[in-house]
Short mmCIF file of C-alpha atoms in Angstrom, two decimals:
data_model
loop_
_atom_site.label_atom_id
_atom_site.label_comp_id
_atom_site.label_asym_id
_atom_site.label_seq_id
_atom_site.Cartn_x
_atom_site.Cartn_y
_atom_site.Cartn_z
CA MET A 26 -0.04 -0.01 -0.04
CA THR A 27 1.30 3.48 -0.93
CA SER A 28 0.59 6.48 1.16
CA PHE A 29 1.62 10.02 0.90
CA SER A 30 3.26 12.27 3.67
CA TYR A 31 4.14 15.94 3.44
CA VAL A 32 7.51 16.31 4.83
CA GLY A 33 10.35 18.84 4.24
CA GLY A 34 8.14 21.02 1.96
CA ASP A 35 7.31 18.23 -0.37
CA TRP A 36 4.99 15.19 -0.68
CA VAL A 37 6.77 11.89 -0.14
CA ALA A 38 5.46 8.42 -1.23
CA THR A 39 6.04 5.40 1.16
CA SER A 40 5.05 1.79 0.92
CA GLY A 41 3.96 -0.21 3.82
CA ASP A 42 2.36 0.97 6.98
CA SER A 43 5.31 2.69 8.68
CA ALA A 44 6.24 6.26 8.49
CA ASP A 45 9.28 5.91 10.98
CA PRO A 46 11.89 6.58 8.38
CA LEU A 47 10.47 10.03 7.77
CA VAL A 48 10.34 11.03 11.43
CA PRO A 49 13.87 12.44 11.80
CA ALA A 50 13.67 14.55 8.47
CA ALA A 51 10.20 15.97 9.49
CA LEU A 52 11.70 17.03 13.02
CA ARG A 53 14.77 18.56 11.53
CA PHE A 54 12.80 20.65 8.96
CA ALA A 55 10.36 21.77 11.68
CA ARG A 56 13.25 22.82 13.84
CA ARG A 57 15.22 24.51 10.99
CA ALA A 58 12.49 26.31 9.20
CA GLY A 59 9.28 26.01 11.22
CA VAL A 60 10.52 27.33 14.72
CA PRO A 61 12.07 30.48 13.41
CA GLY A 62 9.36 31.03 10.82
CA MET A 63 6.65 30.80 13.44
CA THR A 64 8.25 32.43 16.50
CA ARG A 65 9.01 35.66 14.62
CA LEU A 66 5.24 36.15 14.00
CA THR A 67 3.22 37.95 16.73
CA PHE A 68 0.01 36.33 18.15
CA HIS A 69 -2.07 38.61 15.97
CA GLU A 70 -0.16 37.87 12.75
CA ARG A 71 -0.82 34.06 13.45
CA ALA A 72 -4.31 34.70 14.00
CA ARG A 73 -4.90 36.64 10.81
CA ILE A 74 -3.19 33.84 8.92
CA LEU A 75 -5.43 31.23 10.63
CA LEU A 76 -8.60 33.16 9.71
CA LYS A 77 -7.55 33.18 6.00
CA LEU A 78 -6.73 29.43 6.21
CA ALA A 79 -10.31 28.84 7.74
CA ASP A 80 -11.79 30.70 4.70
CA HIS A 81 -9.73 28.44 2.31
CA LEU A 82 -11.07 25.28 3.95
CA GLN A 83 -14.58 26.63 3.68
CA ALA A 84 -14.14 27.37 0.02
CA ASN A 85 -13.12 23.78 -0.52
CA SER A 86 -15.53 22.10 1.78
CA GLU A 87 -17.11 19.86 -0.85
CA SER A 88 -13.81 17.87 -1.24
CA LEU A 89 -13.67 17.31 2.65
CA TYR A 90 -17.47 16.21 2.70
CA ARG A 91 -16.78 13.75 -0.08
CA LEU A 92 -13.75 12.22 1.70
CA SER A 93 -15.51 12.14 4.95
CA ILE A 94 -18.35 10.15 3.51
CA ARG A 95 -15.84 7.79 1.84
CA VAL A 96 -14.38 6.87 5.28
CA GLY A 97 -17.73 6.24 6.94
CA ALA A 98 -19.28 9.59 8.00
CA THR A 99 -22.75 10.52 6.87
CA ARG A 100 -23.48 13.74 5.20
CA ARG A 101 -24.74 15.15 8.65
CA ASP A 102 -21.45 14.16 10.19
CA ALA A 103 -19.28 15.62 7.60
CA VAL A 104 -20.96 18.88 7.54
CA GLY A 105 -20.90 18.96 11.35
CA ASP A 106 -17.27 18.17 11.38
CA LEU A 107 -16.26 20.79 9.10
CA ALA A 108 -18.31 23.35 11.00
CA ALA A 109 -16.65 22.27 14.04
CA ALA A 110 -13.21 22.65 12.75
CA LEU A 111 -13.85 25.92 11.21
CA GLY A 112 -15.55 27.09 14.54
CA VAL A 113 -12.38 26.18 16.46
CA MET A 114 -10.16 27.94 14.07
CA ARG A 115 -12.17 31.11 13.84
CA GLY A 116 -13.15 31.23 17.44
CA LEU A 117 -9.67 30.73 18.82
CA ALA A 118 -8.25 33.22 16.22
CA ASP A 119 -10.89 35.85 17.34
CA ALA A 120 -9.99 35.20 21.02
CA THR A 121 -6.40 35.62 20.24
CA LEU A 122 -6.97 39.06 18.56
CA ALA A 123 -9.05 40.17 21.43
CA ASP A 124 -7.19 38.77 24.60
CA LEU A 125 -3.59 38.49 23.51
CA PRO A 126 -1.17 41.21 22.52
CA ASP A 127 0.19 42.02 19.17
CA ALA A 128 3.54 40.59 20.36
CA THR A 129 5.50 37.47 20.58
CA ILE A 130 5.13 37.06 24.35
CA ALA A 131 1.99 37.46 26.55
CA PRO A 132 1.90 38.63 30.17
CA ASP A 133 -0.04 36.52 32.61
CA GLY A 134 -1.35 39.18 34.87
CA PRO A 135 0.25 42.31 36.38
CA ALA A 136 3.70 42.34 38.06
CA VAL A 137 3.50 41.11 41.68
CA ALA A 138 5.74 42.62 44.48
CA LEU A 139 7.78 39.99 46.33
CA GLY A 140 7.44 41.29 49.79
CA ARG A 141 5.98 44.25 51.56
CA ASP A 142 9.21 46.16 51.99
CA SER A 143 11.19 44.80 48.96
CA ASP A 144 11.74 46.41 45.56
CA LEU A 145 11.77 42.90 44.00
CA THR A 146 8.95 42.26 41.61
CA ALA A 147 7.98 39.20 39.59
CA ARG A 148 6.15 38.93 36.31
CA HIS A 149 4.64 35.90 34.73
CA LEU A 150 4.90 35.52 30.91
CA TYR A 151 3.80 33.08 28.25
CA VAL A 152 6.47 32.39 25.48
CA SER A 153 6.75 30.14 22.59
CA PRO A 154 8.58 26.88 23.67
CA ARG A 155 10.76 26.85 20.60
CA GLY A 156 10.06 23.23 20.12
CA VAL A 157 7.91 21.03 17.71
CA GLY A 158 4.44 19.74 18.37
CA VAL A 159 3.59 16.20 17.21
CA ILE A 160 -0.22 15.45 17.15
CA VAL A 161 -0.85 11.72 17.37
CA ASN A 162 -4.41 10.66 16.51
CA ALA A 163 -5.03 7.04 17.50
CA SER A 164 -8.85 7.30 17.39
CA SER A 165 -10.08 7.09 13.93
CA TYR A 166 -13.54 8.70 14.57
CA PHE A 167 -12.07 12.23 14.89
CA ARG A 168 -12.52 13.49 11.25
CA TRP A 169 -11.54 17.05 12.19
CA SER A 170 -9.42 16.51 15.25
CA SER A 171 -6.09 17.26 13.42
CA THR A 172 -7.41 20.80 12.61
CA ALA A 173 -8.91 21.43 16.09
CA ARG A 174 -5.66 20.22 17.73
CA LEU A 175 -3.25 22.21 15.43
CA THR A 176 -5.14 25.44 15.70
CA PRO A 177 -4.03 26.40 19.31
CA ALA A 178 -0.55 25.04 18.66
CA PHE A 179 -0.29 27.31 15.56
CA LEU A 180 -1.51 30.35 17.47
CA ALA A 181 1.20 29.71 20.14
CA GLY A 182 4.00 29.61 17.35
CA VAL A 183 4.59 25.95 17.47
CA PRO A 184 5.38 24.09 14.20
CA ILE A 185 3.06 20.99 13.97
CA ILE A 186 3.68 17.39 12.56
CA VAL A 187 0.21 15.65 12.14
CA LYS A 188 0.09 11.78 12.53
CA PRO A 189 -3.72 10.98 11.81
CA ALA A 190 -5.35 7.66 12.40
CA VAL A 191 -5.43 5.22 9.45
CA ALA A 192 -9.01 5.10 8.76
CA THR A 193 -9.42 8.83 8.51
CA ALA A 194 -6.04 9.71 7.05
CA PRO A 195 -7.56 10.73 3.59
CA VAL A 196 -9.39 13.56 5.34
CA ALA A 197 -6.39 14.75 7.35
CA THR A 198 -4.32 14.38 4.21
CA GLU A 199 -6.80 16.64 2.29
CA ILE A 200 -6.85 19.22 5.04
CA ILE A 201 -3.07 19.50 5.20
CA ARG A 202 -2.90 19.72 1.32
CA LEU A 203 -5.47 22.61 1.37
CA LEU A 204 -3.68 24.37 4.03
CA VAL A 205 -0.24 24.10 2.32
CA GLU A 206 -1.86 24.85 -0.99
CA ALA A 207 -2.96 28.35 0.50
CA ARG A 208 0.75 29.37 0.92
CA LEU A 209 -0.07 31.42 3.87
CA ALA A 210 1.65 29.43 6.72
CA PRO A 211 5.44 29.74 7.23
CA SER A 212 7.58 26.95 5.73
CA GLY A 213 7.86 23.99 8.12
CA SER A 214 4.92 25.00 10.17
CA LEU A 215 2.83 22.13 9.06
CA GLN A 216 3.83 18.61 8.17
CA LEU A 217 2.01 15.24 7.75
CA LEU A 218 3.10 11.75 8.52
CA ASN A 219 0.73 8.98 7.21
CA GLY A 220 1.50 5.59 8.80
CA ASN A 221 2.62 4.16 12.06
CA ILE A 222 5.40 5.99 14.05
CA GLU A 223 6.89 4.02 16.78
CA THR A 224 10.32 5.66 17.16
CA TYR A 225 9.44 9.32 17.27
CA TRP A 226 10.19 9.63 21.08
CA ASP A 227 13.79 8.80 20.38
CA HIS A 228 14.06 12.01 18.32
CA LEU A 229 12.16 14.57 20.67
CA LYS A 230 13.97 17.34 22.46
CA LEU A 231 13.60 19.86 25.20
CA GLY A 232 10.46 22.13 24.39
CA ASP A 233 8.64 19.65 22.13
CA ARG A 234 5.06 18.67 22.63
CA VAL A 235 3.16 15.61 22.00
CA CYS A 236 -0.58 15.85 21.73
CA PHE A 237 -2.31 12.30 21.97
CA THR A 238 -5.96 11.37 21.34
CA GLY A 239 -6.91 7.83 22.15
CA SER A 240 -7.55 5.35 24.92
CA GLY A 241 -6.80 6.10 28.52
CA ARG A 242 -4.57 3.14 28.72
CA ALA A 243 -2.40 4.18 25.77
CA ALA A 244 -2.25 7.78 27.25
CA LEU A 245 -1.09 6.45 30.54
CA LYS A 246 1.74 4.56 28.79
CA LEU A 247 2.75 7.76 27.13
CA SER A 248 2.77 9.61 30.51
CA GLN A 249 5.43 7.22 31.75
CA GLN A 250 7.86 8.08 28.99
CA PRO A 251 11.16 9.24 30.57
CA LYS A 252 11.04 12.52 28.62
CA VAL A 253 7.66 13.30 30.00
CA ALA A 254 8.49 12.31 33.48
CA SER A 255 11.59 14.60 33.30
CA GLY A 256 9.73 17.53 31.94
CA ARG A 257 11.67 17.75 28.80
CA VAL A 258 8.64 16.95 26.55
CA LYS A 259 5.06 18.01 27.62
CA LEU A 260 2.28 15.63 26.96
CA ILE A 261 -1.16 16.85 26.17
CA THR A 262 -3.93 14.03 26.09
CA GLY A 263 -7.49 13.66 25.13
CA THR A 264 -9.04 10.26 26.21
CA MET A 265 -12.20 8.45 26.14
CA CYS A 266 -14.54 7.78 29.29
CA VAL A 267 -17.89 6.78 30.48
CA ASN A 268 -19.89 10.02 30.22
CA ALA A 269 -23.22 10.26 32.08
CA ALA A 270 -26.38 12.15 31.85
CA VAL A 271 -28.77 12.68 34.90
CA LEU A 272 -32.47 13.45 34.58
CA GLY A 273 -33.96 15.38 37.38
CA PRO A 274 -36.84 14.06 39.43
CA ASP A 275 -39.08 17.04 38.14
CA GLU A 276 -38.96 15.79 34.61
CA ALA A 277 -41.62 13.18 33.45
CA PRO A 278 -42.61 11.74 30.11
CA GLY A 279 -43.83 14.68 27.90
CA SER A 280 -42.00 17.35 29.91
CA ARG A 281 -39.54 19.61 28.12
CA GLY A 282 -36.48 18.32 30.06
CA PHE A 283 -37.38 14.59 29.56
CA GLU A 284 -37.96 14.99 25.89
CA ALA A 285 -34.78 17.26 25.40
CA LEU A 286 -32.64 14.51 27.13
CA VAL A 287 -34.09 11.89 24.92
CA ARG A 288 -33.09 13.76 21.68
CA CYS A 289 -29.81 14.62 23.05
CA VAL A 290 -28.90 11.00 23.78
CA ALA A 291 -30.28 9.83 20.40
CA HIS A 292 -28.26 12.57 18.74
CA GLU A 293 -25.00 11.58 20.43
CA MET A 294 -25.73 7.78 19.91
CA THR A 295 -26.15 8.09 16.10
CA THR A 296 -23.38 10.87 15.38
CA HIS A 297 -20.44 9.06 14.01
CA ALA A 298 -22.22 5.85 15.17
CA GLY A 299 -21.56 6.78 18.64
CA GLN A 300 -17.82 6.76 18.24
CA THR A 301 -17.11 10.04 19.78
CA GLY A 302 -15.45 10.86 23.12
CA THR A 303 -18.37 12.73 24.60
CA ALA A 304 -21.26 10.53 23.69
CA ILE A 305 -23.37 9.80 26.55
CA ARG A 306 -22.86 6.11 27.58
CA ARG A 307 -24.98 6.07 30.90
CA VAL A 308 -28.38 7.85 31.51
CA LEU A 309 -29.28 8.02 35.30
CA VAL A 310 -32.98 8.65 35.93
CA PRO A 311 -35.15 8.39 39.02
CA ARG A 312 -36.15 4.74 39.49
CA PRO A 313 -39.70 5.09 38.47
CA ARG A 314 -38.62 6.59 35.21
CA VAL A 315 -36.25 3.81 34.00
CA ASN A 316 -38.57 1.99 31.74
CA GLN A 317 -40.31 5.16 30.66
CA PHE A 318 -37.17 6.72 29.44
CA ALA A 319 -36.03 3.45 27.83
CA ASP A 320 -39.20 3.16 25.90
CA ALA A 321 -39.24 6.89 24.91
CA LEU A 322 -35.56 6.67 23.70
CA SER A 323 -36.25 3.40 21.77
CA ARG A 324 -39.27 4.83 20.16
CA TYR A 325 -37.45 8.03 19.11
CA LEU A 326 -34.58 5.95 17.72
CA ASP A 327 -37.12 3.70 15.71
CA ARG A 328 -38.44 7.00 13.99
CA THR A 329 -35.10 8.83 13.41
CA ALA A 330 -32.28 6.29 13.25
CA LYS A 331 -31.60 4.82 9.85
CA VAL A 332 -28.55 2.66 9.73
CA GLY A 333 -26.95 2.23 6.19
CA ASP A 334 -24.58 3.49 3.52
CA PRO A 335 -23.31 6.97 4.50
CA ALA A 336 -23.37 8.01 0.94
CA ASP A 337 -27.14 7.73 1.17
CA PRO A 338 -28.39 11.16 2.13
CA THR A 339 -31.28 9.54 4.16
CA THR A 340 -28.75 7.57 6.27
CA THR A 341 -28.39 8.98 9.83
CA VAL A 342 -26.12 6.12 11.26
CA GLY A 343 -22.99 5.12 9.34
CA PRO A 344 -20.71 2.18 9.95
CA LEU A 345 -18.21 1.71 12.70
CA MET A 346 -14.50 2.41 12.02
CA ASP A 347 -13.76 -1.12 10.91
CA HIS A 348 -14.57 -4.75 11.65
CA SER A 349 -12.07 -4.84 14.57
CA GLN A 350 -14.14 -2.14 16.30
CA LEU A 351 -17.37 -3.99 15.60
CA ARG A 352 -16.00 -7.20 17.27
CA HIS A 353 -14.69 -5.06 20.18
CA LEU A 354 -18.22 -3.48 20.58
CA ARG A 355 -19.93 -6.87 20.47
CA ARG A 356 -17.76 -7.99 23.36
CA GLN A 357 -18.50 -4.89 25.44
CA VAL A 358 -22.25 -5.18 24.85
CA LYS A 359 -21.96 -9.09 25.97
CA GLU A 360 -20.02 -7.94 29.00
CA LEU A 361 -22.92 -5.30 29.80
CA VAL A 362 -25.49 -8.14 29.48
CA THR A 363 -23.54 -10.67 31.46
CA PHE A 364 -23.38 -8.26 34.38
CA GLY A 365 -26.98 -7.03 34.69
CA GLY A 366 -28.00 -5.26 31.60
CA ARG A 367 -30.85 -6.34 29.41
CA ILE A 368 -31.24 -5.18 25.86
CA VAL A 369 -34.50 -3.39 25.00
CA ARG A 370 -33.54 -2.16 21.62
CA GLY A 371 -30.93 -3.23 19.06
CA GLY A 372 -27.99 -5.22 20.19
CA ALA A 373 -26.81 -6.82 16.98
CA LYS A 374 -25.59 -6.11 13.46
CA PRO A 375 -28.19 -5.33 10.99
CA ARG A 376 -28.61 -8.56 8.89
CA HIS A 377 -29.26 -6.63 5.53
CA LEU A 378 -26.04 -4.72 5.62
CA ASN A 379 -22.54 -5.73 4.79
CA GLY A 380 -19.74 -3.83 6.76
CA PRO A 381 -19.13 -3.05 10.32
CA TYR A 382 -22.56 -1.74 11.22
CA PHE A 383 -24.43 -1.92 14.55
CA GLU A 384 -27.89 -1.04 15.45
CA PRO A 385 -28.46 1.73 17.99
CA THR A 386 -28.69 -0.23 21.22
CA VAL A 387 -30.54 0.66 24.54
CA LEU A 388 -29.87 -1.40 27.66
CA VAL A 389 -31.51 -1.14 31.03
CA PHE A 390 -29.93 -2.02 34.34
CA ASP A 391 -32.58 -2.87 37.03
CA GLN A 392 -29.76 -2.71 39.60
CA PRO A 393 -26.66 -0.61 38.75
CA THR A 394 -23.44 -2.72 38.79
CA PRO A 395 -19.78 -1.77 38.47
CA VAL A 396 -19.81 -2.73 34.73
CA LEU A 397 -22.23 0.10 34.07
CA CYS A 398 -19.53 2.55 35.22
CA ASP A 399 -16.45 0.75 34.02
CA VAL A 400 -17.28 -0.34 30.39
CA GLU A 401 -17.39 2.36 27.61
CA PRO A 402 -18.99 0.76 24.56
CA PHE A 403 -17.63 2.56 21.76
CA GLY A 404 -20.53 2.76 19.38
CA PRO A 405 -24.26 3.57 19.22
CA VAL A 406 -24.92 2.06 22.81
CA VAL A 407 -26.42 3.50 25.90
CA SER A 408 -27.24 2.01 29.29
CA ILE A 409 -30.03 3.35 31.54
CA ALA A 410 -30.16 2.97 35.26
CA GLY A 411 -32.22 4.41 38.24
CA TYR A 412 -31.32 6.29 41.22
CA GLY A 413 -33.14 6.59 44.48
CA SER A 414 -31.92 9.91 45.74
CA ILE A 415 -29.88 12.92 44.59
CA GLY A 416 -27.09 11.77 46.66
CA GLY A 417 -27.36 8.37 44.84
CA ALA A 418 -27.29 10.01 41.39
CA VAL A 419 -24.07 11.94 42.38
CA ARG A 420 -22.53 8.70 43.54
CA LEU A 421 -23.50 6.84 40.32
CA ALA A 422 -22.15 9.59 38.17
CA ASN A 423 -18.84 9.74 40.01
CA ASP A 424 -18.39 6.03 40.09
CA GLY A 425 -17.54 6.21 36.32
CA GLY A 426 -14.41 8.07 37.21
CA SER A 427 -13.25 11.38 35.71
CA SER A 428 -15.08 12.02 32.55
CA LEU A 429 -15.24 14.52 29.74
CA VAL A 430 -18.81 15.81 30.48
CA ILE A 431 -21.68 15.21 32.79
CA THR A 432 -25.08 16.45 31.36
CA LEU A 433 -27.84 17.44 33.76
CA ALA A 434 -31.32 17.61 32.52
CA SER A 435 -33.73 19.57 34.85
CA ARG A 436 -35.44 22.84 35.37
CA ASP A 437 -35.16 22.39 39.27
CA GLU A 438 -32.55 24.87 40.41
CA GLU A 439 -32.01 23.11 43.72
CA PHE A 440 -31.52 19.73 41.94
CA LEU A 441 -29.04 21.25 39.52
CA ALA A 442 -27.06 23.10 42.20
CA GLU A 443 -26.82 19.96 44.46
CA VAL A 444 -25.71 17.51 41.70
CA ALA A 445 -23.39 20.07 40.02
CA HIS A 446 -21.78 20.59 43.35
CA GLY A 447 -21.35 16.88 43.88
CA VAL A 448 -19.94 16.09 40.44
CA ALA A 449 -17.75 19.22 39.62
CA PRO A 450 -14.69 18.22 41.44
CA TYR A 451 -14.35 14.85 39.37
CA HIS A 452 -15.18 15.68 35.83
CA ALA A 453 -14.00 18.11 33.10
CA ARG A 454 -17.41 19.74 32.30
CA VAL A 455 -21.01 19.89 33.49
CA ARG A 456 -23.50 20.77 30.88
CA LEU A 457 -26.90 21.97 31.89
CA LEU A 458 -29.76 20.93 29.69
CA CYS A 459 -32.66 23.05 31.05
CA PRO A 460 -34.91 23.83 28.02
CA THR A 461 -37.43 26.56 28.16
CA ALA A 462 -38.81 26.16 24.57
CA PRO A 463 -41.98 24.27 23.86
CA THR A 464 -41.34 20.57 23.70
CA GLY A 465 -41.42 20.34 19.92
CA GLU A 466 -38.38 22.67 19.83
CA ALA A 467 -36.45 21.11 22.62
CA GLY A 468 -34.50 18.92 20.15
CA GLU A 469 -32.67 21.86 18.73
CA GLU A 470 -31.77 23.02 22.14
CA ALA A 471 -30.61 19.54 23.19
CA LYS A 472 -27.98 19.15 20.38
CA PRO A 473 -24.55 19.66 21.68
CA LYS A 474 -22.44 22.52 20.49
CA ALA A 475 -20.42 21.44 17.45
CA GLY A 476 -16.69 21.41 17.62
CA PHE A 477 -15.87 21.03 21.21
CA GLY A 478 -17.28 17.54 22.19
CA TRP A 479 -14.09 15.50 22.14
CA LEU A 480 -12.02 17.92 24.12
CA LYS A 481 -10.72 16.49 27.53
CA ARG A 482 -9.62 19.48 29.48
CA PRO A 483 -11.85 22.31 30.34
CA GLU A 484 -9.32 25.00 29.38
CA GLU A 485 -9.59 23.71 25.91
CA LEU A 486 -13.07 25.19 25.80
CA SER A 487 -11.99 28.67 27.08
CA GLY A 488 -10.53 30.78 24.41
CA VAL A 489 -6.83 31.56 24.87
CA ARG A 490 -6.49 28.92 27.55
CA ALA A 491 -6.33 26.58 24.87
CA ILE A 492 -3.35 28.30 23.50
CA HIS A 493 -1.69 28.49 26.96
CA GLN A 494 -1.38 24.70 26.95
CA TRP A 495 1.08 24.98 23.95
CA LEU A 496 3.06 27.94 25.40
CA HIS A 497 5.65 27.89 28.11
CA GLN A 498 5.26 29.87 31.27
CA VAL A 499 8.24 31.71 32.70
CA THR A 500 8.66 34.17 35.54
CA VAL A 501 11.05 37.14 35.35
CA GLU A 502 12.14 38.50 38.79
CA GLY A 503 14.21 41.45 39.84
CA PRO A 504 14.04 45.09 40.66
CA TRP A 505 10.67 46.70 39.64
CA ALA A 506 12.15 48.98 37.14
CA ALA A 507 14.24 46.44 35.46
CA VAL A 508 11.33 43.87 35.28
CA ASP A 509 9.03 46.46 33.95
CA GLN A 510 11.42 47.62 31.26
CA LEU A 511 12.13 44.08 30.10
CA THR A 512 8.56 42.64 30.01
CA HIS A 513 6.11 45.46 29.67
CA ALA A 514 7.76 48.28 27.55
CA GLY A 515 11.14 46.78 26.60
CA ALA A 516 12.30 45.01 23.59
CA LEU A 517 11.39 41.38 24.92
CA ALA A 518 7.65 42.21 24.85
CA HIS A 519 7.90 43.22 21.07
CA ALA A 520 10.81 41.22 19.96
CA LYS A 521 10.24 39.17 16.81
#
């Protein structure tokens, strides 16, 4: 098999499934051309380039849609992915222009006096790390992940090497091709490695960053790399988890919150066939509502979920990434059933379809068991369990460990406050689903915001905080006049 990588300013063909021979050349070119080219630009100059790159991707959206559908996305998924990617690019560029200076360093707050009677002062600064960023995407479902990941790195002045997942490499390749074709980014700022890279850690140096998206087990293994443990290389991770939604006791069948959560869960089950890091895997409802919610969700999926060829515009649920993912999902569903779950909808591959398809599946746990909180079925599968008290709901939500997002569906302010207070210390994000529109419009309110679902850390949702992850923070200390001259009005603040 021949694949194409973009290394050293040119497209390079390789045979086989390994891109390891290209790693040294890619890193050398990034250090020689990319680092000086990027770091001489100010934050605002990078932001303006990024806005033009987003416009170029928008103008070529149809080619990205076609490739996304070819690798298993439905048209709805493809359109949502590009909207998400462009939303990240434009949103962070706008935040940069608004909240960061037109300079190559950014102050982190005002100068701070070091002691009441001392003239010594300290000032915290963000500076570009003068290293290379390697984006490793091990989870194929992220069609636009490479774009969303490289955006804050680009704004931070870090040249990027993208290593996409095999299944969605055509989309990442087309994105890089379009970005390079625009001839707006500095030479060496964007490179692409298509294929497995096993030895890249051997070539990383002080100041480099590795951004990994994939399983928690793989991320843990990377965190134990000696260069990460020593602080020479910074690791940024995004991992999957068993996200939960909690329905408030004030919501009954037919209520706005109840119907909104049904639509929200169904939307996340069917988007990319449930293969997203923020898809709701567990729905926790008051015990008397368990069967009612399961029935309502099943009926809604019966009406709206059509599994089939992603090229068919009427399809709403495409295939899983590949047959290995289908086998893995079957094992996960079997485990859920073995330890207490009962299937009330789906549970199998559609007989009329060839390929790694799986029916949207709803399970009910009459008694919550540990497997409910430990197994993340990576596909269109959700489990429903009951809670007896608000404290019980909090315990069940937290038993799944740290997750990307907890969704709370209720209009009861006291319930929202108590549950949010109980889950906030353990999860990255708490999403409030408290619709005020009539029931018929709740579905629109229930849909998650496109573009941010997969992000692991809360700062990745908050403007320039996403960029801060890629920058290096340094403190300058000394007499007040010297610190002020160097960091505020002096050459360092405006040096290119």
